[in-house]
Tab-separated table of C-alpha atoms in Angstrom:
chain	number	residue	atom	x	y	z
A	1	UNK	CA	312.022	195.157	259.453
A	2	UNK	CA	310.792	191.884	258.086
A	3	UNK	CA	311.748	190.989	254.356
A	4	UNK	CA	309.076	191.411	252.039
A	5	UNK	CA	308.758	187.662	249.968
A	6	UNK	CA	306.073	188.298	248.107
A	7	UNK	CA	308.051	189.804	245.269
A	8	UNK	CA	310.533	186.581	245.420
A	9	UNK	CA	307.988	184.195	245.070
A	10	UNK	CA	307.353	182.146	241.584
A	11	UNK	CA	304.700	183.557	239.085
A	12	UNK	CA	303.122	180.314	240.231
A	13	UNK	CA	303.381	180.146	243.814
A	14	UNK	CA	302.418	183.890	243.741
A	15	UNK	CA	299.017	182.290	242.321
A	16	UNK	CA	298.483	179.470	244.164
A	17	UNK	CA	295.565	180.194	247.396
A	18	UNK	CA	296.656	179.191	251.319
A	19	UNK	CA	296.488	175.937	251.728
A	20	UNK	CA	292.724	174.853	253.312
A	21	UNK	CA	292.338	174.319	256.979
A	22	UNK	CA	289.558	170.796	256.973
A	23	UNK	CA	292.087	168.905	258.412
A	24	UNK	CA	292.666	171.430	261.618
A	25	UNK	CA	288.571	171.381	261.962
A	26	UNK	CA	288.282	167.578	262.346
A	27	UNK	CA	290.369	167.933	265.785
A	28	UNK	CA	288.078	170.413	267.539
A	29	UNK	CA	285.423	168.966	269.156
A	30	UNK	CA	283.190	171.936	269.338
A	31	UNK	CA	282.600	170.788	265.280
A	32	UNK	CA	281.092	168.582	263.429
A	33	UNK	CA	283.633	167.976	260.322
A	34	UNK	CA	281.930	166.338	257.124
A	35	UNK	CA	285.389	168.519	255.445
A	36	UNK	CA	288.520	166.701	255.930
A	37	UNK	CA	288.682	163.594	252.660
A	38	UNK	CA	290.243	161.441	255.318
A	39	UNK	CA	290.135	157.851	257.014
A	40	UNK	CA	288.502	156.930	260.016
A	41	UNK	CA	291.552	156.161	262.388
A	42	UNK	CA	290.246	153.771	263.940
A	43	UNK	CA	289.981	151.562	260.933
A	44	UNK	CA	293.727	151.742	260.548
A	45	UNK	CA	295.870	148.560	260.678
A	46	UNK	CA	297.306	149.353	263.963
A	47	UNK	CA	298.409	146.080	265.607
A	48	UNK	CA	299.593	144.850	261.857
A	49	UNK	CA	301.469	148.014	261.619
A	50	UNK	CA	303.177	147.836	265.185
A	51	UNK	CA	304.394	143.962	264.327
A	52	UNK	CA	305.577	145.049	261.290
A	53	UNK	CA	307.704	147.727	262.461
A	54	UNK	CA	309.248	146.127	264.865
A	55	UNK	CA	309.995	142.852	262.927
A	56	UNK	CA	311.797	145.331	260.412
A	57	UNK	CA	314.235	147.023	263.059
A	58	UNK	CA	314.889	143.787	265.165
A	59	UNK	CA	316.380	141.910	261.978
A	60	UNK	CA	319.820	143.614	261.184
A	61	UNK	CA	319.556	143.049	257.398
A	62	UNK	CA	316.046	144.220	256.947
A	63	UNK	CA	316.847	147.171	259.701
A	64	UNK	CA	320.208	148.313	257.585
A	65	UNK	CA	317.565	147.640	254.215
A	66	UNK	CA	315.029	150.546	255.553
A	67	UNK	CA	317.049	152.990	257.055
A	68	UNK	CA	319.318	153.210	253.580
A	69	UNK	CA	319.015	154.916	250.768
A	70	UNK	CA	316.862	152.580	247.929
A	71	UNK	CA	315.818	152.992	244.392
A	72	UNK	CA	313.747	155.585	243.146
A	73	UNK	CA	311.159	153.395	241.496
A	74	UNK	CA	310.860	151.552	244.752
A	75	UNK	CA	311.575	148.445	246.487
A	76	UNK	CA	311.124	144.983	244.044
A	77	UNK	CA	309.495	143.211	246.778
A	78	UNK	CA	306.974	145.939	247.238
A	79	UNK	CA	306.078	146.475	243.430
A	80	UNK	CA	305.611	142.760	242.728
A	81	UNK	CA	303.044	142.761	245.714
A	82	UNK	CA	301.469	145.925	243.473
A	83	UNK	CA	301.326	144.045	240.375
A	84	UNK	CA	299.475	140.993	242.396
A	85	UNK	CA	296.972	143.457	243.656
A	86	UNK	CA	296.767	145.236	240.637
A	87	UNK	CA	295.935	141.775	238.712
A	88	UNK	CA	293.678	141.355	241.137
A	89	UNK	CA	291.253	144.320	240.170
A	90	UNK	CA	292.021	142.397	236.716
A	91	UNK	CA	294.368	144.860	235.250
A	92	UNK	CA	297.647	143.095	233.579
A	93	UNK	CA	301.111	145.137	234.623
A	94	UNK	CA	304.562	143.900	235.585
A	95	UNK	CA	307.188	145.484	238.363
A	96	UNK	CA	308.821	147.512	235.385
A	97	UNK	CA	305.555	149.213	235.084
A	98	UNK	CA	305.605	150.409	238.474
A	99	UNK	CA	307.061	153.217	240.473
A	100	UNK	CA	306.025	154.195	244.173
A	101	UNK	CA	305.425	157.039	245.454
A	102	UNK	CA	305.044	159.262	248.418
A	103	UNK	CA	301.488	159.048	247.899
A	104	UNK	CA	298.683	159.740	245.480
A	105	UNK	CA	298.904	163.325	245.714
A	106	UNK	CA	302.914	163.485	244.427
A	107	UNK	CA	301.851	160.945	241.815
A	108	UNK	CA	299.879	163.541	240.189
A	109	UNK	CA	302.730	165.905	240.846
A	110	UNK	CA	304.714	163.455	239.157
A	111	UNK	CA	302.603	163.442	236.359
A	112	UNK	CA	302.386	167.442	235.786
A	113	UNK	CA	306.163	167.536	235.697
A	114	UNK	CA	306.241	164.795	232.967
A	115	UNK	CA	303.368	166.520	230.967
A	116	UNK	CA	302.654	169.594	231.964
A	117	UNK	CA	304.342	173.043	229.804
A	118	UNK	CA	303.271	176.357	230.664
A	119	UNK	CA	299.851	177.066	228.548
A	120	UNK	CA	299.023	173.453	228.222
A	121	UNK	CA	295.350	172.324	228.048
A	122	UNK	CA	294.673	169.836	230.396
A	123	UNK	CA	290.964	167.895	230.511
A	124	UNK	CA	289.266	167.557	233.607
A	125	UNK	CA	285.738	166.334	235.099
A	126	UNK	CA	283.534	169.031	236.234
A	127	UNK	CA	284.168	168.715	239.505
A	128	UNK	CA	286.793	167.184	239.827
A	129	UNK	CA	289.537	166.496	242.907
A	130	UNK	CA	290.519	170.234	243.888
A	131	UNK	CA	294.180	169.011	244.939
A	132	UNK	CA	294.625	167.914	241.434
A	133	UNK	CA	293.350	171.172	240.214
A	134	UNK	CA	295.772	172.628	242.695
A	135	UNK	CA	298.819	170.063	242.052
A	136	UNK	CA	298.310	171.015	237.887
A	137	UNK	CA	298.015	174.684	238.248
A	138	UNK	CA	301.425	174.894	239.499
A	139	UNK	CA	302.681	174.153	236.051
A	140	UNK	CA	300.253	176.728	234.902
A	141	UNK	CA	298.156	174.834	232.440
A	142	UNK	CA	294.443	175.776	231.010
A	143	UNK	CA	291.524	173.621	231.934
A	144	UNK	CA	289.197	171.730	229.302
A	145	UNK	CA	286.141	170.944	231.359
A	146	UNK	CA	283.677	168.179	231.097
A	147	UNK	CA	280.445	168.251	232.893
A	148	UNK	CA	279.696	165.456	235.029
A	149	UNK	CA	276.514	164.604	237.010
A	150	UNK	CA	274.929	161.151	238.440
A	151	UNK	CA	273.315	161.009	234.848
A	152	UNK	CA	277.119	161.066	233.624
A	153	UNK	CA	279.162	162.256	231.139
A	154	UNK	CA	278.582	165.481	228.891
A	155	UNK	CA	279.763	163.419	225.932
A	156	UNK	CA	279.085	166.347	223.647
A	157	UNK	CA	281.612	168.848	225.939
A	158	UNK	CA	283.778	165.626	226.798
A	159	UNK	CA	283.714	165.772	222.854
A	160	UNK	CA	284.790	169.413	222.556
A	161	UNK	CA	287.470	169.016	225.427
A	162	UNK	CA	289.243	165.941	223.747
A	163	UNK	CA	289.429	167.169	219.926
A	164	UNK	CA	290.866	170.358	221.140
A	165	UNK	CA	294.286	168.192	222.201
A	166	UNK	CA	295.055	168.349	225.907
A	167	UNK	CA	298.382	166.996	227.068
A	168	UNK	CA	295.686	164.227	229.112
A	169	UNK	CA	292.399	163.630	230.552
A	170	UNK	CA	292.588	163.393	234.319
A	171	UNK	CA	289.238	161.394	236.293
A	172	UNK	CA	288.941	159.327	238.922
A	173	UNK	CA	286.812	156.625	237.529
A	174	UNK	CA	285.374	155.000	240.803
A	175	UNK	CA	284.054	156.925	243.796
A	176	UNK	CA	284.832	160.306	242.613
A	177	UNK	CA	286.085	162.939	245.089
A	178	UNK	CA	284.458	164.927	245.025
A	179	UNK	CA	280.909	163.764	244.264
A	180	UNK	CA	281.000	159.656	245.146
A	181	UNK	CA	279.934	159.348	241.351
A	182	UNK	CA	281.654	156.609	239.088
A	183	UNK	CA	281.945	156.441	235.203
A	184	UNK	CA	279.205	153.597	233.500
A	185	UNK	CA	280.881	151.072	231.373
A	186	UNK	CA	279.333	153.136	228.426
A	187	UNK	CA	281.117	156.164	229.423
A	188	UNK	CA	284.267	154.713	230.068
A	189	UNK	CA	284.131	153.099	226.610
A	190	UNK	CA	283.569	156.244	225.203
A	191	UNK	CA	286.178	158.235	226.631
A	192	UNK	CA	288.591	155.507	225.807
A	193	UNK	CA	287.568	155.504	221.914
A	194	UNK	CA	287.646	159.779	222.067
A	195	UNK	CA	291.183	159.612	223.458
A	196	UNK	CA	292.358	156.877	221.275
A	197	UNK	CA	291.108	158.674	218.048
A	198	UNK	CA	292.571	161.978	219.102
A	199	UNK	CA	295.952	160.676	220.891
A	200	UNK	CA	295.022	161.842	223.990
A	201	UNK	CA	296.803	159.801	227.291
A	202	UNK	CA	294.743	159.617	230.035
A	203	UNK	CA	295.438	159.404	234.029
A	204	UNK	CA	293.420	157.608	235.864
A	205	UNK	CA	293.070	158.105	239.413
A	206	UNK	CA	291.956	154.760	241.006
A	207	UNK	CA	292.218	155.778	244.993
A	208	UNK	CA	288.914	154.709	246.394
A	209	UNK	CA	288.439	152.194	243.990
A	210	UNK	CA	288.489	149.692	246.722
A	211	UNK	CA	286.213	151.342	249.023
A	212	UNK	CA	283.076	149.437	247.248
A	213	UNK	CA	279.491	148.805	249.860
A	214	UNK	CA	277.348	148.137	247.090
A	215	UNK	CA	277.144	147.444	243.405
A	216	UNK	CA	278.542	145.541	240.866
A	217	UNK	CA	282.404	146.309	239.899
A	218	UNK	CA	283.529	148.538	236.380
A	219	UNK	CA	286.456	147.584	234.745
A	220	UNK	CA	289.109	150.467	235.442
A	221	UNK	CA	289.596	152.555	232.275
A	222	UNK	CA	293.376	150.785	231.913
A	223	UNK	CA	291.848	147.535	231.625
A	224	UNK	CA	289.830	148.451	229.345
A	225	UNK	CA	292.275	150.082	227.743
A	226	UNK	CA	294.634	146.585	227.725
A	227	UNK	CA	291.503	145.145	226.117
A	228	UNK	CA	291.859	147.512	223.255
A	229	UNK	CA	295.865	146.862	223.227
A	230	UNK	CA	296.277	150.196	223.873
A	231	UNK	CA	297.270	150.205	227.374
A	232	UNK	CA	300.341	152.176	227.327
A	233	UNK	CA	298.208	155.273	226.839
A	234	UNK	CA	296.929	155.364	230.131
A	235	UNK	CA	298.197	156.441	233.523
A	236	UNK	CA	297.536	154.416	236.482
A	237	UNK	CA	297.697	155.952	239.959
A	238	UNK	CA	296.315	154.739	243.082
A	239	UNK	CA	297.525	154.588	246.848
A	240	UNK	CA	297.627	152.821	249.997
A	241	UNK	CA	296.628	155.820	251.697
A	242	UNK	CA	292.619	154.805	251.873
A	243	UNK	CA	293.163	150.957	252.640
A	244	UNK	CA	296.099	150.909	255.019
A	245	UNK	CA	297.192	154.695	256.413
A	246	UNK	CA	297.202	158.211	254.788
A	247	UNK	CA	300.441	158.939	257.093
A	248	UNK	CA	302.928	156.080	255.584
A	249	UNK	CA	302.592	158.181	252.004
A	250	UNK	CA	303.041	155.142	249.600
A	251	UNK	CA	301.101	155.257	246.522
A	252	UNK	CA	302.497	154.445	243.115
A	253	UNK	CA	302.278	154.671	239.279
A	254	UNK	CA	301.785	151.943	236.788
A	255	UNK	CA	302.226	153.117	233.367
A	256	UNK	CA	304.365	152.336	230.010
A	257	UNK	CA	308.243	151.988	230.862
A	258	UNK	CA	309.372	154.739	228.827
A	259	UNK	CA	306.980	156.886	231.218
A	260	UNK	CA	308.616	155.187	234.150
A	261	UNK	CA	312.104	156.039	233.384
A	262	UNK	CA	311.051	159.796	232.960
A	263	UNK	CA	308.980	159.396	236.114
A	264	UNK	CA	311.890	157.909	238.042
A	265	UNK	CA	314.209	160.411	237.155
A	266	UNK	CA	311.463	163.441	238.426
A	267	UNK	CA	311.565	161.501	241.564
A	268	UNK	CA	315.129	160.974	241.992
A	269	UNK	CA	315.162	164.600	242.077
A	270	UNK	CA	312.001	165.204	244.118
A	271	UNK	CA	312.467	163.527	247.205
A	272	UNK	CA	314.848	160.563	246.225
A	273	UNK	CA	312.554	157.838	246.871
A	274	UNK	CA	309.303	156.948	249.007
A	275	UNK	CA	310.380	155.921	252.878
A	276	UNK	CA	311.745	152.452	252.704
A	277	UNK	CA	311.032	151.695	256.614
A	278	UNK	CA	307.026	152.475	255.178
A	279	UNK	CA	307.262	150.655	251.900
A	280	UNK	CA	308.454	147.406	253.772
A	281	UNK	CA	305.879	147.998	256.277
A	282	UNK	CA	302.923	148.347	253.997
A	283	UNK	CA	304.519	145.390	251.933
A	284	UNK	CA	304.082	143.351	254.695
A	285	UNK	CA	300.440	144.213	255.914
A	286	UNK	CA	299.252	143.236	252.515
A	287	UNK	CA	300.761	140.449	253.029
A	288	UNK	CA	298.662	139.556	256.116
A	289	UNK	CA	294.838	138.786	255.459
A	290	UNK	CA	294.717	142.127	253.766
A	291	UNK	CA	291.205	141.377	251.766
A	292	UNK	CA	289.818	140.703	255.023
A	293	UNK	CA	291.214	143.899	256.462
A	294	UNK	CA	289.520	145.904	253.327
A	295	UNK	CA	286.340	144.031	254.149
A	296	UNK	CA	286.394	145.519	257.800
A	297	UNK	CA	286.992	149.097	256.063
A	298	UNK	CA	283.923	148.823	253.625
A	299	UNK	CA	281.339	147.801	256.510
A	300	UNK	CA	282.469	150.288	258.691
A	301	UNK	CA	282.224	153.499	255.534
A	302	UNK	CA	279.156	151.548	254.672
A	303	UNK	CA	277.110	152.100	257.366
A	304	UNK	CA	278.031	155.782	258.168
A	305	UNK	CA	277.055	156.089	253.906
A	306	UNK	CA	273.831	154.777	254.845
A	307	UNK	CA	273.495	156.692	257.631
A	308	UNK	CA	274.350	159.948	255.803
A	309	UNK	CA	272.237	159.178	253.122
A	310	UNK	CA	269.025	158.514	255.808
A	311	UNK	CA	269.785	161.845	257.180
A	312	UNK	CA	269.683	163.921	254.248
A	313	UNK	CA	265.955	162.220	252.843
A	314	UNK	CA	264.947	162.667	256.148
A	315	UNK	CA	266.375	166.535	257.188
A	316	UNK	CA	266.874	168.000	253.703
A	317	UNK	CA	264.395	170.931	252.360
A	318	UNK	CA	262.613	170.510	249.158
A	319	UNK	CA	265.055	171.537	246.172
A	320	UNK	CA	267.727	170.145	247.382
A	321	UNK	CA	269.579	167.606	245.490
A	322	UNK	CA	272.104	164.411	246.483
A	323	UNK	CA	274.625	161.773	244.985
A	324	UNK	CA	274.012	158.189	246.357
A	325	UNK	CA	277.226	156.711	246.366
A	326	UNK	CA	278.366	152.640	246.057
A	327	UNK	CA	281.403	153.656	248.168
A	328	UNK	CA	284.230	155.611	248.484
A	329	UNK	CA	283.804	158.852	251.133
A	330	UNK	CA	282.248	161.147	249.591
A	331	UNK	CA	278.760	162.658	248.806
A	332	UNK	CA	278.048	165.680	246.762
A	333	UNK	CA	274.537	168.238	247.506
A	334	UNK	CA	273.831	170.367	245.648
A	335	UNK	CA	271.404	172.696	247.667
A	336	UNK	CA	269.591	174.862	245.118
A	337	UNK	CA	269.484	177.506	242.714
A	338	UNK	CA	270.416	180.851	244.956
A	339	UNK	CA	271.987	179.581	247.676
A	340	UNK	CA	275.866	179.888	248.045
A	341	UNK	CA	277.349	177.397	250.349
A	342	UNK	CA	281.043	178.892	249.543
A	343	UNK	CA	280.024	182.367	251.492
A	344	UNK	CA	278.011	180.348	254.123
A	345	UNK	CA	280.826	178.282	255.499
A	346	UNK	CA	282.040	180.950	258.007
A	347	UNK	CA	278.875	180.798	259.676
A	348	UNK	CA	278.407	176.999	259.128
A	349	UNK	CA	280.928	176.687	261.283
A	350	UNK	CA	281.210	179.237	264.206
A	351	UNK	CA	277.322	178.988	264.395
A	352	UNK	CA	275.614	176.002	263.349
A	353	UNK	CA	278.849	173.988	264.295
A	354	UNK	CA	279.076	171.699	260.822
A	355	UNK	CA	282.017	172.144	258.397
A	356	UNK	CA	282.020	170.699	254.926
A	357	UNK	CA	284.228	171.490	251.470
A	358	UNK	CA	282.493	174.167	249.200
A	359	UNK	CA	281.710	172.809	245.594
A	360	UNK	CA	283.312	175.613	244.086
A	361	UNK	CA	286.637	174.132	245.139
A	362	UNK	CA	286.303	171.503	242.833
A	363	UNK	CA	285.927	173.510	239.606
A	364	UNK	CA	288.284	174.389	237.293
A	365	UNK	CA	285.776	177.860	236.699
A	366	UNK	CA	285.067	178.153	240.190
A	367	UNK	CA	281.194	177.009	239.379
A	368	UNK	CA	278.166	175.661	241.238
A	369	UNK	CA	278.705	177.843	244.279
A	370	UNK	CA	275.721	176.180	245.623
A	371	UNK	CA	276.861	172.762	246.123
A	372	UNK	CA	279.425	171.225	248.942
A	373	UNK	CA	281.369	168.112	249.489
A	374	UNK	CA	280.420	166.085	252.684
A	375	UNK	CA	282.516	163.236	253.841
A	376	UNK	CA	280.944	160.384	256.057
A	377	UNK	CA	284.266	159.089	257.028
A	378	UNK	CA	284.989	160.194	260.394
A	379	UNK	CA	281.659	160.796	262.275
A	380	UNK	CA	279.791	158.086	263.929
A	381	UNK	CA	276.065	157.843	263.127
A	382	UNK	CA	274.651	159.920	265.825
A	383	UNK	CA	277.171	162.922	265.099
A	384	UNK	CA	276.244	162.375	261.558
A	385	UNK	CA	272.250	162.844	262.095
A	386	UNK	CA	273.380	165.575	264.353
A	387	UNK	CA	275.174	167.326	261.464
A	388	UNK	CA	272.774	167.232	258.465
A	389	UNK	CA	270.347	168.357	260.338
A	390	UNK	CA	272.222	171.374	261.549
A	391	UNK	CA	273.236	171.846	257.406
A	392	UNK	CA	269.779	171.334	257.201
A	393	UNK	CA	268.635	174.168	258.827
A	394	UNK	CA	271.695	176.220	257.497
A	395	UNK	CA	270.116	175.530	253.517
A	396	UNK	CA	267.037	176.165	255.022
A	397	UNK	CA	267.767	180.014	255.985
A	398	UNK	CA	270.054	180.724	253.265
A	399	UNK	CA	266.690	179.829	251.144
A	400	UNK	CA	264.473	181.748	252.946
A	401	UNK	CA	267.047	184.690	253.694
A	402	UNK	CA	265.968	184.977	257.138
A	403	UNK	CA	268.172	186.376	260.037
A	404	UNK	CA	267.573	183.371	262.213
A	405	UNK	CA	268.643	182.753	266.183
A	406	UNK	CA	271.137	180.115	265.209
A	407	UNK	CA	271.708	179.289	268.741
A	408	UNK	CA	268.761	176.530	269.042
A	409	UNK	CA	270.910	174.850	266.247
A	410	UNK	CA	274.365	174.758	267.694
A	411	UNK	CA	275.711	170.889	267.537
A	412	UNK	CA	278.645	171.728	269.889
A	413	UNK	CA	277.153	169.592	272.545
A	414	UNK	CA	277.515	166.424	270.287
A	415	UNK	CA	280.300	165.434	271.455
């Protein structure tokens, strides 16, 4: 007789839903995945990566350095090169301002630890990132939502959320995930003044703010924040899991140093510290030509972008709606008033053969069950025709309610 966990598990984990399969979908080949938020492999720095690897383990110091145990905050070396980059997106920090981490995603863990009691209101875009959503409600917070659509901001919610206190504002300013949206100057300005007047912190979450194809550049809420001499009230997190490899987790944190020591401490008791083998490896790809390398990134997401966005003018019925994106991965459709693209996904995938992420996800509520996240990411052009076309057809029927032969529309044979 098997033992019975659920009634050991934490109120929270006892909450928390299985953990999503997109990742599994992008291997089979039967299925065209616009799901899984992740990088084209092929655009990783492989030969860079190999050199650096084994220049690390042939040199006895620098071997002994990575296979040791290493500061929480994370290797000097590595957090001046952040602080160079970082001043390069013209944002003003120093090494003491910076802690790595295992990635993006345990940043924001990071950060519910540090902020996060039981109860707390925390503000959020609407939609927003679902992992965050996920990563937050582990500490068991409320959500303040605050509308947000290619026309922007609710300012007179965003109003509402921020005067009612939350412990922060989370947003990714650039490239949202999930909708490819970023905030105007105007609204970034105004978010900034709301949080200042109300001593709100905010966390910004800058992860595809490289990923730029077209567009002029914002100023990240933290330097605009600087600007204002109130820089210490923001959270920076970003990652090098979009520009060099997902599977190295190294992202970090700049923020005020009094938030650092806390953060360091969480950490130290977390995991201990970020792989130093992958934070000396990373250190020294951006060492080597690494605009160039992000330049090779953008015109590679650029075109499958463009060739996402053809698709959808072309395939897309009447009624149905789309973000247009200056980069990052992601674009949002929203297919229509009566149409639920959460309880079509089943049959999205077994019989059109096209996966995406359900909008729903990406709502604090659990709203807009008619939209979905597609990512352009992974699929060459012709798989990407192939697959709006099929999600084409699938919007199609779930407007007309028809019981349709879905076998014409199979994409399987893609390849």
């Amino acid at each position: 007789m098997s033992f019975d966990w659920q009634d050991s598990f934490s109120f929270s984990a006892r909450q928390m839903a299985p953990a999503p399969t997109f990742l599994a979908l992008a291997s089979r080949p039967d299925i065209i995945s616009f799901a899984g938020g992740v990088p084209d492999p092929a655009v990783f720095p492989t030969e860079q990566l190999q050199g650096a690897y084994a220049a690390i383990l042939a040199d006895p110091a620098k071997r002994a350095q990575a296979l040791q145990y290493a500061p929480s905050v994370g290797l000097p070396a590595l957090r001046e090169r952040i602080v160079q980059l970082m001043r390069a997106r013209n944002i003003e920090t120093t090494a003491d301002n910076i802690i790595v981490t295992s990635g993006a995603q345990q940043a924001l863990d990071l950060v519910g630890k540090l902020l996060i009691n039981p109860g707390d209101r925390v503000a959020v875009t609407a939609p927003t990132f679902f992992a965050a959503l996920d990563t937050f409600s582990a500490y068991r917070p409320t959500y303040e939502s605050i509308p947000f659509r290619p026309g922007g901001i609710d300012r007179a919610r965003a109003e509402q959320a921020i005067r009612a206190k939350p412990r922060f504002l989370y947003l990714i300013s650039d490239f949202q995930n999930p909708t490819g949206l970023s905030l105007s100057l105007e609204d970034r300005l105004f978010l900034l003044v709301l949080c200042e007047e109300n001593g709100v912190p905010i966390v910004e979450d800058a992860a595809y703010d490289a990923l730029r194809y077209s567009g002029n550049p914002v100023l990240s809420l933290l330097t605009l924040a600087q600007m204002r001499g109130i820089g210490s009230q923001v959270l920076y997190v970003n990652t090098f899991s979009k520009t060099i490899s997902p599977g190295l987790r190294v992202g970090w944190i700049s923020a005020d140093i009094e938030a650092i020591r806390k953060l360091s401490a969480l950490k130290l008791s977390t995991d201990v510290h970020t792989s130093v083998l992958n934070q000396m490896a990373v250190l020294q790809v951006t060492e080597s030509d690494f605009d160039s390398h992000i330049e090779q990134i953008c015109q590679t997401y650029s075109v499958r972008c463009a060739a996402m966005l053809d698709a959808l003018k072309t395939h897309m019925p009447e009624g149905t709606s789309w973000t247009k994106p200056e980069g990052g991965l992601f674009i949002w459709v929203d297919a229509g008033a009566g149409v639920n693209m959460t309880a079509a996904l089943p049959g999205a995938i077994e019989k059109f053969g096209v996966a995406y992420v359900p909008g729903q996800m990406s709502f604090a509520a659990g709203d807009a069950p008619q939209t979905c996240r597609l990512s352009f990411a992974t699929a060459n052009t012709e798989r990407i025709g192939k697959g709006i076309r099929a999600l084409s057809q699938l919007i199609s029927g779930l407007r007309e309610g028809a019981n349709m032969n879905t076998d014409q529309y199979k994409t399987g044979s893609a390849g």
